[in-house]
Amino acid sequence: MTIKVKINGVTKSFEIQPDDFLIDVLRSNGYLAVKQGCDTGTCGVCTIHLDGKAVLSCVVLAAKADGCEITTIEGVQSEAERIGNYLISEGVDQCGYCSSGTIMSILYLERCIKEPTDEEILHYLNGNLCRCTGYSGQLRAIKRYMEAKKNERG
Amino acid sequence: MISIKEYIAPKSIEEAYNLLVSNKGCTLIGGGAFLRMGAKSISLAIDLSKAGLSYVEEKEETFEIGAMTTFGDIERHKGLNKVFNNLLARSVGDIVGVQLRNLVTVGGTVYSRYGFSDPITALLVLETDVKLYKQGIIPLRDFLIKGSKERDILEAIIIKKTGRIASFQSMRNSKGDYAILNLALSMKDGSYSIAVGARPNRGILATKTMDFLKGKELSKEVLTEATDIIAEEIIFGSNTRGSEAYRRQICKVLLKRALEEVKGYDNKSED
Ligand SMILES: Cc1cc2nc3c(=O)[nH]c(=O)nc-3n(C[C@H](O)[C@H](O)[C@H](O)COP(=O)(O)OP(=O)(O)OC[C@H]3O[C@@H](n4cnc5c(N)ncnc54)[C@H](O)[C@@H]3O)c2cc1C
Ligand code: FES
Ligand code: FES
């Protein structure tokens, strides 16, 4: 079957099997920054935005995405780089495997809540596991990023 | 890994139902998250995503929540946030992460009557009905016991706006893990509704404890007696997450916390 999606602003068609998962379709079509980890919906490394909402691409049947808008981290490179630099400066980007999923969740958090509390940050990031670093460094990095964005808004 | 031979996303529930009853090996797909973890061979997957079942409708006396509404939608719904002390959002808030909650659905959860379910426990202490496409409206409490008599589609759940104050409590090894035990409580005019889930079996009402608490002042002694009654009346079991004996102790703690929380709200409303 064929699905038509708008991915990172570009309309594309993909030939898929009815039991393909979105993560596999994305990765086999070159969106390799979408990482694959647990493949059962628990680690968060495969996070993308589907119609503006953060979802786990390893859980979504590719067929479900027909007609939807998809954003992968490749589509938000400059924002991703900026958040990545905050993560690096707090020492929480070590192997980096979790980073693309974490950054997609941070961008989603930002869309939902402009000035999140610590509790809200932790709530939105709870589905992104990191096996290298601690989560307190991530929290510091996110708070600094959100603060900088707030100052820019004035 | 699941396998699917053919996939259809019908545009209406009527179309979905006709496909469901005329194809033996077919399976409905809600969020698909739970099916994803299994190894089912599906000849025809009927995905409900495009059938117009994703909505929360606030009416004068009820909330109607469509089957394809995700837990994420529930968490962020301003109207639902305002009632029952945000019970529904609290009941789903520790389920894995935001990204999974943006996928998993009310319909897939309630129809499957999972023992481990957090939101089912919360829905049990409210006046909740289940709206099935073919069989019509059934109280959730009956549906949980009997299940569906025939193949059907859960269209929506309907929650009465009863003005009850409520609390949701759970014990987990870590945030995002399945609950070892969960408990929900609601109260109005001294009348309590208490449900315990993830026992690990399906959520049930603690009717003896509810009867005992009716109209009582929540003194220290009453709280202690209530926790003893609930530990005695509920049937617990053991699994890898916790033993029966552990769950029994945890249940007492969760009930105490819920009663104290509700007592706090009640005192505030009297001020
Ligand atoms: C990794 C993981 C962790 C989880 N942890 C928790 C937890 O801690 N607490 C908790 O409460 N839940 C937890 N869940 C379960 C989750 O909250 C949902 O209850 C579950 O995924 C089912 O919802 P779904 O939309 O994914 O259903 P699906 O997987 O799409 O479907 C499940 C079943 O319901 C049927 N179905 C779907 N929709 C309908 C309908 N409208 N009418 C009739 N039948 C239907 C399907 O045919 C299937 O048999 C977890 C799930 C996952 C994947
Ligand atoms: S790979 Fe998708 S949640 Fe782990
Ligand atoms: S930096 Fe290695 S998993 Fe997070």
Short mmCIF file of C-alpha atoms and ligand atoms in Angstrom, two decimals:
data_model
loop_
_atom_site.label_atom_id
_atom_site.label_comp_id
_atom_site.label_asym_id
_atom_site.label_seq_id
_atom_site.Cartn_x
_atom_site.Cartn_y
_atom_site.Cartn_z
CA MET A 1 0.00 0.00 0.00
CA THR A 2 1.04 3.62 -0.48
CA ILE A 3 0.96 6.36 2.12
CA LYS A 4 1.29 10.05 1.45
CA VAL A 5 2.79 12.22 4.19
CA LYS A 6 4.19 15.70 4.56
CA ILE A 7 7.55 15.12 6.16
CA ASN A 8 9.64 18.05 7.35
CA GLY A 9 7.59 20.27 5.06
CA VAL A 10 7.97 18.11 1.95
CA THR A 11 5.17 15.92 0.56
CA LYS A 12 6.31 12.35 -0.04
CA SER A 13 4.80 8.98 -0.85
CA PHE A 14 6.12 5.75 0.61
CA GLU A 15 5.37 2.19 -0.43
CA ILE A 16 4.74 0.21 2.79
CA GLN A 17 3.47 -3.11 4.11
CA PRO A 18 0.34 -2.96 6.35
CA ASP A 19 2.38 -4.12 9.36
CA ASP A 20 5.33 -1.76 8.93
CA PHE A 21 6.00 0.56 11.82
CA LEU A 22 6.69 4.21 11.13
CA ILE A 23 10.20 4.07 12.60
CA ASP A 24 11.29 1.47 10.03
CA VAL A 25 9.76 3.38 7.13
CA LEU A 26 11.47 6.58 8.26
CA ARG A 27 14.86 5.00 8.80
CA SER A 28 14.79 3.05 5.56
CA ASN A 29 14.03 6.30 3.73
CA GLY A 30 17.04 8.08 5.15
CA TYR A 31 15.72 9.71 8.32
CA LEU A 32 18.45 8.08 10.38
CA ALA A 33 18.48 10.62 13.21
CA VAL A 34 15.28 8.88 14.36
CA LYS A 35 16.92 6.32 16.63
CA GLN A 36 15.76 2.80 17.43
CA GLY A 37 16.10 1.50 20.98
CA CYS A 38 13.67 -0.70 22.89
CA ASP A 39 11.23 -0.93 19.96
CA THR A 40 8.37 -1.49 22.45
CA GLY A 41 7.36 2.01 23.46
CA THR A 42 9.39 2.62 26.58
CA CYS A 43 12.69 4.42 25.92
CA GLY A 44 11.69 7.48 23.86
CA VAL A 45 14.66 7.56 21.44
CA CYS A 46 12.33 7.21 18.45
CA THR A 47 10.28 10.33 19.30
CA ILE A 48 8.95 12.34 16.34
CA HIS A 49 6.08 14.79 15.93
CA LEU A 50 2.96 13.51 14.20
CA ASP A 51 0.46 16.25 13.37
CA GLY A 52 2.27 18.40 15.92
CA LYS A 53 2.19 15.90 18.78
CA ALA A 54 5.20 14.05 20.17
CA VAL A 55 4.74 10.31 19.60
CA LEU A 56 6.85 7.15 19.60
CA SER A 57 7.48 6.18 15.98
CA CYS A 58 8.17 2.57 17.01
CA VAL A 59 4.56 2.26 18.22
CA VAL A 60 2.77 3.92 15.28
CA LEU A 61 1.79 1.72 12.37
CA ALA A 62 3.10 3.48 9.25
CA ALA A 63 -0.35 3.11 7.68
CA LYS A 64 -1.78 5.34 10.42
CA ALA A 65 0.43 8.21 9.25
CA ASP A 66 -1.26 8.41 5.85
CA GLY A 67 -2.30 12.02 5.28
CA CYS A 68 -0.43 13.27 8.35
CA GLU A 69 2.39 15.76 8.89
CA ILE A 70 5.59 14.34 10.32
CA THR A 71 8.51 16.22 11.79
CA THR A 72 11.73 14.39 12.53
CA ILE A 73 14.77 16.00 14.07
CA GLU A 74 16.17 16.49 10.55
CA GLY A 75 13.35 19.04 10.06
CA VAL A 76 14.28 21.18 13.06
CA GLN A 77 18.06 21.26 12.71
CA SER A 78 18.80 24.74 13.99
CA GLU A 79 16.57 24.40 17.10
CA ALA A 80 18.04 20.94 17.70
CA GLU A 81 21.57 22.27 17.51
CA ARG A 82 20.77 25.03 19.94
CA ILE A 83 19.22 22.67 22.52
CA GLY A 84 22.06 20.22 21.90
CA ASN A 85 24.57 22.90 22.88
CA TYR A 86 22.78 23.45 26.19
CA LEU A 87 22.86 19.69 26.82
CA ILE A 88 26.59 19.59 26.00
CA SER A 89 27.37 22.54 28.24
CA GLU A 90 25.74 20.72 31.16
CA GLY A 91 27.68 17.53 30.36
CA VAL A 92 24.58 15.51 29.54
CA ASP A 93 25.33 14.57 25.97
CA GLN A 94 27.66 11.60 26.35
CA CYS A 95 27.01 8.75 23.92
CA GLY A 96 24.27 10.98 22.51
CA TYR A 97 21.99 8.10 21.56
CA CYS A 98 19.05 9.51 23.53
CA SER A 99 19.56 13.10 22.41
CA SER A 100 17.44 13.26 19.27
CA GLY A 101 14.42 11.81 21.07
CA THR A 102 14.99 14.05 24.08
CA ILE A 103 15.27 17.15 21.90
CA MET A 104 12.02 16.31 20.09
CA SER A 105 10.32 16.03 23.50
CA ILE A 106 11.79 19.35 24.65
CA LEU A 107 10.45 21.04 21.51
CA TYR A 108 7.04 19.51 22.17
CA LEU A 109 7.12 20.69 25.78
CA GLU A 110 7.96 24.18 24.55
CA ARG A 111 4.98 24.11 22.21
CA CYS A 112 2.62 23.02 25.00
CA ILE A 113 3.96 25.15 27.87
CA LYS A 114 5.97 28.31 27.31
CA GLU A 115 7.22 28.70 30.88
CA PRO A 116 7.22 25.22 32.42
CA THR A 117 7.90 24.53 36.09
CA ASP A 118 10.54 21.95 37.07
CA GLU A 119 7.73 19.50 37.71
CA GLU A 120 6.27 20.07 34.26
CA ILE A 121 9.67 19.63 32.60
CA LEU A 122 10.17 16.31 34.39
CA HIS A 123 6.63 15.23 33.48
CA TYR A 124 7.20 15.90 29.77
CA LEU A 125 10.66 14.29 29.75
CA ASN A 126 9.70 11.21 31.76
CA GLY A 127 9.38 9.12 28.61
CA ASN A 128 12.97 9.73 27.47
CA LEU A 129 15.44 7.42 29.11
CA CYS A 130 19.14 8.24 29.24
CA ARG A 131 21.50 5.50 30.35
CA CYS A 132 24.71 7.61 30.44
CA THR A 133 23.96 10.78 32.33
CA GLY A 134 21.84 11.83 35.27
CA TYR A 135 18.58 13.62 34.73
CA SER A 136 19.49 16.63 36.89
CA GLY A 137 21.92 17.88 34.23
CA GLN A 138 19.19 17.59 31.60
CA LEU A 139 16.86 19.56 33.85
CA ARG A 140 19.48 22.31 34.24
CA ALA A 141 20.05 22.44 30.48
CA ILE A 142 16.33 22.62 29.69
CA LYS A 143 15.77 25.35 32.28
CA ARG A 144 18.61 27.43 30.81
CA TYR A 145 17.25 26.93 27.29
CA MET A 146 13.70 27.89 28.34
CA GLU A 147 15.03 30.93 30.22
CA ALA A 148 16.95 32.10 27.14
CA LYS A 149 13.83 31.70 24.99
CA LYS A 150 11.77 33.63 27.54
CA ASN A 151 14.29 36.50 27.51
CA GLU A 152 14.15 36.60 23.72
CA ARG A 153 10.37 36.91 23.84
CA GLY A 154 10.88 39.83 26.22
CA MET B 1 5.87 -8.97 16.40
CA ILE B 2 2.34 -8.57 15.03
CA SER B 3 1.63 -9.31 11.41
CA ILE B 4 -1.12 -7.69 9.35
CA LYS B 5 -2.27 -8.89 5.94
CA GLU B 6 -4.69 -6.10 5.09
CA TYR B 7 -5.30 -2.68 6.61
CA ILE B 8 -8.38 -0.44 6.39
CA ALA B 9 -9.16 2.87 8.08
CA PRO B 10 -12.95 3.27 7.75
CA LYS B 11 -14.41 6.77 7.72
CA SER B 12 -17.26 6.01 10.11
CA ILE B 13 -18.05 3.71 13.03
CA GLU B 14 -20.88 2.16 11.02
CA GLU B 15 -18.45 1.14 8.29
CA ALA B 16 -16.01 -0.17 10.92
CA TYR B 17 -18.75 -2.22 12.58
CA ASN B 18 -19.91 -3.76 9.29
CA LEU B 19 -16.32 -4.81 8.56
CA LEU B 20 -15.90 -6.17 12.09
CA VAL B 21 -18.93 -8.45 11.96
CA SER B 22 -18.37 -9.67 8.43
CA ASN B 23 -14.67 -10.64 8.74
CA LYS B 24 -13.68 -13.42 11.12
CA GLY B 25 -9.96 -12.78 11.57
CA CYS B 26 -10.15 -9.02 11.89
CA THR B 27 -8.92 -6.84 14.73
CA LEU B 28 -9.77 -3.30 15.69
CA ILE B 29 -6.82 -0.95 16.07
CA GLY B 30 -7.02 1.89 18.58
CA GLY B 31 -3.67 3.46 19.38
CA GLY B 32 -2.15 0.09 18.51
CA ALA B 33 0.35 0.33 21.39
CA PHE B 34 -0.73 -2.76 23.24
CA LEU B 35 -1.21 -4.81 20.10
CA ARG B 36 2.32 -3.78 19.11
CA MET B 37 3.75 -5.63 22.10
CA GLY B 38 2.08 -8.91 21.16
CA ALA B 39 2.48 -11.35 18.29
CA LYS B 40 -1.01 -11.47 16.85
CA SER B 41 -1.56 -12.54 13.24
CA ILE B 42 -4.20 -10.19 11.87
CA SER B 43 -5.85 -10.85 8.54
CA LEU B 44 -7.67 -7.51 8.48
CA ALA B 45 -6.74 -4.55 10.69
CA ILE B 46 -9.59 -2.06 11.13
CA ASP B 47 -8.00 1.17 12.29
CA LEU B 48 -10.47 3.48 14.02
CA SER B 49 -8.28 6.62 13.61
CA LYS B 50 -10.35 8.09 10.82
CA ALA B 51 -13.80 7.12 12.14
CA GLY B 52 -14.47 10.41 13.95
CA LEU B 53 -14.08 8.98 17.45
CA SER B 54 -11.49 11.39 18.79
CA TYR B 55 -13.35 14.03 20.82
CA VAL B 56 -14.22 15.23 24.30
CA GLU B 57 -17.69 16.75 24.39
CA GLU B 58 -18.66 18.68 27.48
CA LYS B 59 -22.43 18.74 27.86
CA GLU B 60 -24.58 20.19 30.62
CA GLU B 61 -24.59 17.06 32.78
CA THR B 62 -21.90 14.85 31.26
CA PHE B 63 -18.59 14.54 29.53
CA GLU B 64 -18.62 12.24 26.52
CA ILE B 65 -15.15 11.01 25.57
CA GLY B 66 -14.78 9.34 22.17
CA ALA B 67 -13.01 5.98 21.99
CA MET B 68 -10.06 7.30 19.98
CA THR B 69 -9.34 10.11 22.42
CA THR B 70 -5.81 9.63 23.68
CA PHE B 71 -4.64 9.89 27.27
CA GLY B 72 -2.64 12.94 26.16
CA ASP B 73 -5.86 14.63 25.01
CA ILE B 74 -7.44 13.82 28.37
CA GLU B 75 -4.49 15.22 30.31
CA ARG B 76 -4.62 18.51 28.44
CA HIS B 77 -8.42 18.96 28.32
CA LYS B 78 -9.24 22.14 30.24
CA GLY B 79 -12.79 21.05 31.08
CA LEU B 80 -11.72 17.65 32.42
CA ASN B 81 -8.86 19.27 34.35
CA LYS B 82 -11.44 21.26 36.31
CA VAL B 83 -13.57 18.38 37.55
CA PHE B 84 -12.99 15.68 40.19
CA ASN B 85 -9.72 17.36 41.29
CA ASN B 86 -8.19 16.49 37.92
CA LEU B 87 -8.67 12.78 38.69
CA LEU B 88 -8.49 11.57 35.08
CA ALA B 89 -5.26 13.39 34.21
CA ARG B 90 -3.74 12.18 37.46
CA SER B 91 -4.69 8.59 36.73
CA VAL B 92 -2.89 8.56 33.37
CA GLY B 93 0.01 10.90 34.22
CA ASP B 94 2.47 8.18 35.22
CA ILE B 95 1.85 5.93 32.22
CA VAL B 96 5.26 5.73 30.47
CA GLY B 97 5.73 9.17 28.88
CA VAL B 98 3.89 11.93 27.08
CA GLN B 99 4.75 10.37 23.70
CA LEU B 100 3.04 7.07 24.52
CA ARG B 101 0.08 8.85 26.11
CA ASN B 102 -0.39 10.77 22.85
CA LEU B 103 -1.08 7.40 21.22
CA VAL B 104 -2.94 5.13 23.61
CA THR B 105 -6.71 5.39 23.56
CA VAL B 106 -9.66 5.30 25.91
CA GLY B 107 -11.42 2.71 23.73
CA GLY B 108 -8.51 0.25 23.58
CA THR B 109 -8.11 0.53 27.34
CA VAL B 110 -11.69 0.25 28.56
CA TYR B 111 -12.79 -2.42 26.08
CA SER B 112 -9.80 -4.60 27.03
CA ARG B 113 -10.51 -4.32 30.80
CA TYR B 114 -6.81 -4.62 31.65
CA GLY B 115 -6.09 -5.58 35.26
CA PHE B 116 -3.12 -3.20 35.46
CA SER B 117 -5.08 -0.22 34.16
CA ASP B 118 -4.80 3.07 36.03
CA PRO B 119 -7.61 5.03 34.32
CA ILE B 120 -10.14 2.20 34.71
CA THR B 121 -9.69 2.42 38.49
CA ALA B 122 -10.34 6.18 38.34
CA LEU B 123 -13.39 5.79 36.08
CA LEU B 124 -14.84 3.23 38.50
CA VAL B 125 -15.28 5.82 41.27
CA LEU B 126 -17.19 8.15 38.95
CA GLU B 127 -20.59 7.55 37.42
CA THR B 128 -19.25 6.22 34.13
CA ASP B 129 -21.14 4.53 31.32
CA VAL B 130 -19.72 2.70 28.36
CA LYS B 131 -21.33 3.39 24.98
CA LEU B 132 -21.05 0.39 22.68
CA TYR B 133 -22.00 0.81 19.03
CA LYS B 134 -24.31 -2.23 18.89
CA GLN B 135 -25.25 -2.92 22.50
CA GLY B 136 -25.86 0.66 23.57
CA ILE B 137 -25.10 2.25 26.93
CA ILE B 138 -24.01 0.03 29.85
CA PRO B 139 -22.70 1.12 33.27
CA LEU B 140 -18.90 0.69 33.37
CA ARG B 141 -19.20 -1.28 36.60
CA ASP B 142 -21.31 -3.95 34.82
CA PHE B 143 -19.17 -3.90 31.69
CA LEU B 144 -16.04 -4.58 33.73
CA ILE B 145 -17.60 -7.66 35.27
CA LYS B 146 -19.38 -9.10 32.24
CA GLY B 147 -17.45 -7.71 29.28
CA SER B 148 -19.09 -7.43 25.89
CA LYS B 149 -21.73 -10.07 25.00
CA GLU B 150 -20.75 -9.95 21.33
CA ARG B 151 -18.17 -8.39 19.03
CA ASP B 152 -18.70 -4.69 19.30
CA ILE B 153 -16.95 -1.34 19.14
CA LEU B 154 -16.58 0.90 22.12
CA GLU B 155 -17.77 4.23 20.78
CA ALA B 156 -17.35 6.45 23.84
CA ILE B 157 -17.45 6.66 27.60
CA ILE B 158 -19.88 8.99 29.34
CA ILE B 159 -19.06 10.49 32.72
CA LYS B 160 -21.71 12.24 34.81
CA LYS B 161 -20.74 15.61 36.28
CA THR B 162 -21.53 14.73 39.86
CA GLY B 163 -19.34 17.31 41.58
CA ARG B 164 -17.53 14.61 43.55
CA ILE B 165 -14.12 15.37 45.04
CA ALA B 166 -11.56 12.73 44.24
CA SER B 167 -8.06 11.38 44.65
CA PHE B 168 -5.90 8.97 42.68
CA GLN B 169 -3.01 7.10 44.28
CA SER B 170 -0.61 4.52 42.95
CA MET B 171 2.55 2.75 44.01
CA ARG B 172 5.18 2.09 41.33
CA ASN B 173 8.78 0.96 41.41
CA SER B 174 9.59 3.98 39.28
CA LYS B 175 7.62 6.62 37.40
CA GLY B 176 6.52 5.23 34.07
CA ASP B 177 6.47 1.61 35.26
CA TYR B 178 3.21 -0.33 35.68
CA ALA B 179 1.53 0.22 39.05
CA ILE B 180 2.09 -2.34 41.79
CA LEU B 181 -1.29 -1.20 43.07
CA ASN B 182 -3.57 1.74 42.39
CA LEU B 183 -6.51 3.22 44.26
CA ALA B 184 -9.06 5.87 43.41
CA LEU B 185 -11.53 7.49 45.75
CA SER B 186 -14.35 9.97 45.29
CA MET B 187 -16.66 11.55 47.83
CA LYS B 188 -19.80 13.63 47.93
CA ASP B 189 -21.98 14.47 50.95
CA GLY B 190 -20.22 11.89 53.11
CA SER B 191 -20.73 9.10 50.60
CA TYR B 192 -17.56 7.42 49.32
CA SER B 193 -16.67 5.45 46.25
CA ILE B 194 -13.38 3.55 46.43
CA ALA B 195 -11.78 1.33 43.76
CA VAL B 196 -8.59 -0.71 43.86
CA GLY B 197 -6.80 -1.87 40.69
CA ALA B 198 -3.60 -3.58 39.55
CA ARG B 199 -4.21 -6.04 42.41
CA PRO B 200 -2.87 -7.35 39.93
CA ASN B 201 -6.36 -8.29 38.77
CA ARG B 202 -8.95 -5.93 37.36
CA GLY B 203 -10.09 -2.93 39.39
CA ILE B 204 -12.98 -3.48 41.83
CA LEU B 205 -14.98 -1.46 44.29
CA ALA B 206 -14.26 -1.74 48.01
CA THR B 207 -17.93 -1.85 48.99
CA LYS B 208 -17.50 -2.80 52.67
CA THR B 209 -15.07 0.05 53.21
CA MET B 210 -17.43 2.40 51.37
CA ASP B 211 -20.33 1.36 53.64
CA PHE B 212 -18.18 1.76 56.75
CA LEU B 213 -17.09 5.28 55.83
CA LYS B 214 -20.54 6.56 54.88
CA GLY B 215 -21.33 9.74 56.82
CA LYS B 216 -18.39 9.33 59.21
CA GLU B 217 -16.04 12.07 60.43
CA LEU B 218 -12.56 11.12 59.25
CA SER B 219 -10.93 10.84 62.67
CA LYS B 220 -7.63 9.03 63.14
CA GLU B 221 -9.49 6.00 64.51
CA VAL B 222 -11.91 5.90 61.56
CA LEU B 223 -9.00 6.10 59.12
CA THR B 224 -7.23 3.20 60.82
CA GLU B 225 -10.35 1.07 60.90
CA ALA B 226 -11.09 1.83 57.23
CA THR B 227 -7.59 0.74 56.20
CA ASP B 228 -8.03 -2.52 58.12
CA ILE B 229 -11.38 -3.18 56.44
CA ILE B 230 -10.08 -2.55 52.93
CA ALA B 231 -7.04 -4.77 53.47
CA GLU B 232 -9.39 -7.51 54.61
CA GLU B 233 -12.06 -7.20 51.91
CA ILE B 234 -9.99 -6.83 48.73
CA ILE B 235 -8.54 -9.93 47.11
CA PHE B 236 -4.90 -9.38 46.17
CA GLY B 237 -2.53 -11.55 44.18
CA SER B 238 1.19 -11.90 43.57
CA ASN B 239 3.23 -11.29 40.44
CA THR B 240 6.76 -10.12 39.59
CA ARG B 241 5.91 -6.58 40.72
CA GLY B 242 4.76 -7.44 44.22
CA SER B 243 3.47 -10.14 46.52
CA GLU B 244 -0.05 -10.43 47.81
CA ALA B 245 1.11 -9.51 51.33
CA TYR B 246 2.97 -6.44 50.07
CA ARG B 247 -0.05 -5.24 48.09
CA ARG B 248 -2.25 -5.65 51.17
CA GLN B 249 0.02 -3.31 53.15
CA ILE B 250 0.35 -0.84 50.29
CA CYS B 251 -3.43 -0.70 49.93
CA LYS B 252 -3.74 0.58 53.48
CA VAL B 253 -1.25 3.35 52.77
CA LEU B 254 -2.91 4.38 49.51
CA LEU B 255 -6.34 4.54 51.14
CA LYS B 256 -5.00 6.63 54.02
CA ARG B 257 -3.37 9.07 51.59
CA ALA B 258 -6.54 9.35 49.50
CA LEU B 259 -8.76 9.93 52.54
CA GLU B 260 -6.40 12.56 53.91
CA GLU B 261 -6.30 14.33 50.57
CA VAL B 262 -10.07 14.36 50.20
CA LYS B 263 -10.47 15.48 53.82
CA GLY B 264 -8.17 18.42 53.02
CA TYR B 265 -10.33 19.49 50.07
CA ASP B 266 -13.50 19.03 52.08
CA ASN B 267 -12.21 21.25 54.91
CA LYS B 268 -11.22 23.90 52.38
CA SER B 269 -14.66 23.92 50.79
CA GLU B 270 -16.24 24.47 54.24
CA ASP B 271 -13.98 27.48 54.99
C1 LIG C 1 4.86 0.11 27.05
C2 LIG C 1 3.48 0.26 27.62
C3 LIG C 1 3.32 0.55 28.99
C4 LIG C 1 2.04 0.71 29.53
N1 LIG C 1 1.91 1.03 30.87
C5 LIG C 1 0.67 1.24 31.39
C6 LIG C 1 0.48 1.63 32.76
O1 LIG C 1 1.43 1.78 33.54
N2 LIG C 1 -0.79 1.84 33.21
C7 LIG C 1 -1.89 1.70 32.39
O2 LIG C 1 -3.00 1.93 32.85
N3 LIG C 1 -1.74 1.33 31.10
C8 LIG C 1 -0.49 1.08 30.59
N4 LIG C 1 -0.38 0.69 29.28
C9 LIG C 1 -1.59 0.39 28.50
C10 LIG C 1 -2.13 1.63 27.78
O3 LIG C 1 -2.45 2.63 28.72
C11 LIG C 1 -3.40 1.28 26.99
O4 LIG C 1 -4.37 0.86 27.89
C12 LIG C 1 -3.18 0.19 25.97
O5 LIG C 1 -2.04 0.49 25.19
C13 LIG C 1 -4.41 0.00 25.07
O6 LIG C 1 -4.67 1.16 24.34
P1 LIG C 1 -4.37 1.20 22.76
O7 LIG C 1 -5.05 2.40 22.23
O8 LIG C 1 -2.91 1.08 22.55
O9 LIG C 1 -5.13 -0.11 22.27
P2 LIG C 1 -4.78 -1.11 21.05
O10 LIG C 1 -3.44 -1.72 21.23
O11 LIG C 1 -5.06 -0.44 19.76
O12 LIG C 1 -5.93 -2.19 21.28
C14 LIG C 1 -6.00 -3.00 22.43
C15 LIG C 1 -7.17 -3.97 22.27
O13 LIG C 1 -8.41 -3.25 22.29
C16 LIG C 1 -9.14 -3.45 21.07
N5 LIG C 1 -9.76 -2.16 20.76
C17 LIG C 1 -9.11 -0.98 20.50
N6 LIG C 1 -10.00 0.01 20.39
C18 LIG C 1 -11.23 -0.53 20.54
C19 LIG C 1 -12.57 0.00 20.52
N7 LIG C 1 -12.82 1.30 20.34
N8 LIG C 1 -13.59 -0.87 20.72
C20 LIG C 1 -13.36 -2.18 20.92
N9 LIG C 1 -12.13 -2.73 20.96
C21 LIG C 1 -11.08 -1.91 20.77
C22 LIG C 1 -8.12 -3.93 20.05
O14 LIG C 1 -8.71 -4.74 19.06
C23 LIG C 1 -7.16 -4.72 20.94
O15 LIG C 1 -7.65 -6.00 21.17
C24 LIG C 1 0.89 0.54 28.70
C25 LIG C 1 1.04 0.27 27.33
C26 LIG C 1 2.31 0.14 26.80
C27 LIG C 1 2.43 -0.13 25.32
S1 FES C 2 12.49 2.68 20.33
FE1 FES C 2 10.55 3.62 20.46
S2 FES C 2 10.26 3.90 22.57
FE2 FES C 2 12.13 2.82 22.46
S1 FES C 3 23.77 10.27 26.54
FE1 FES C 3 23.93 8.14 26.29
S2 FES C 3 21.87 7.44 26.57
FE2 FES C 3 21.75 9.53 26.99
#
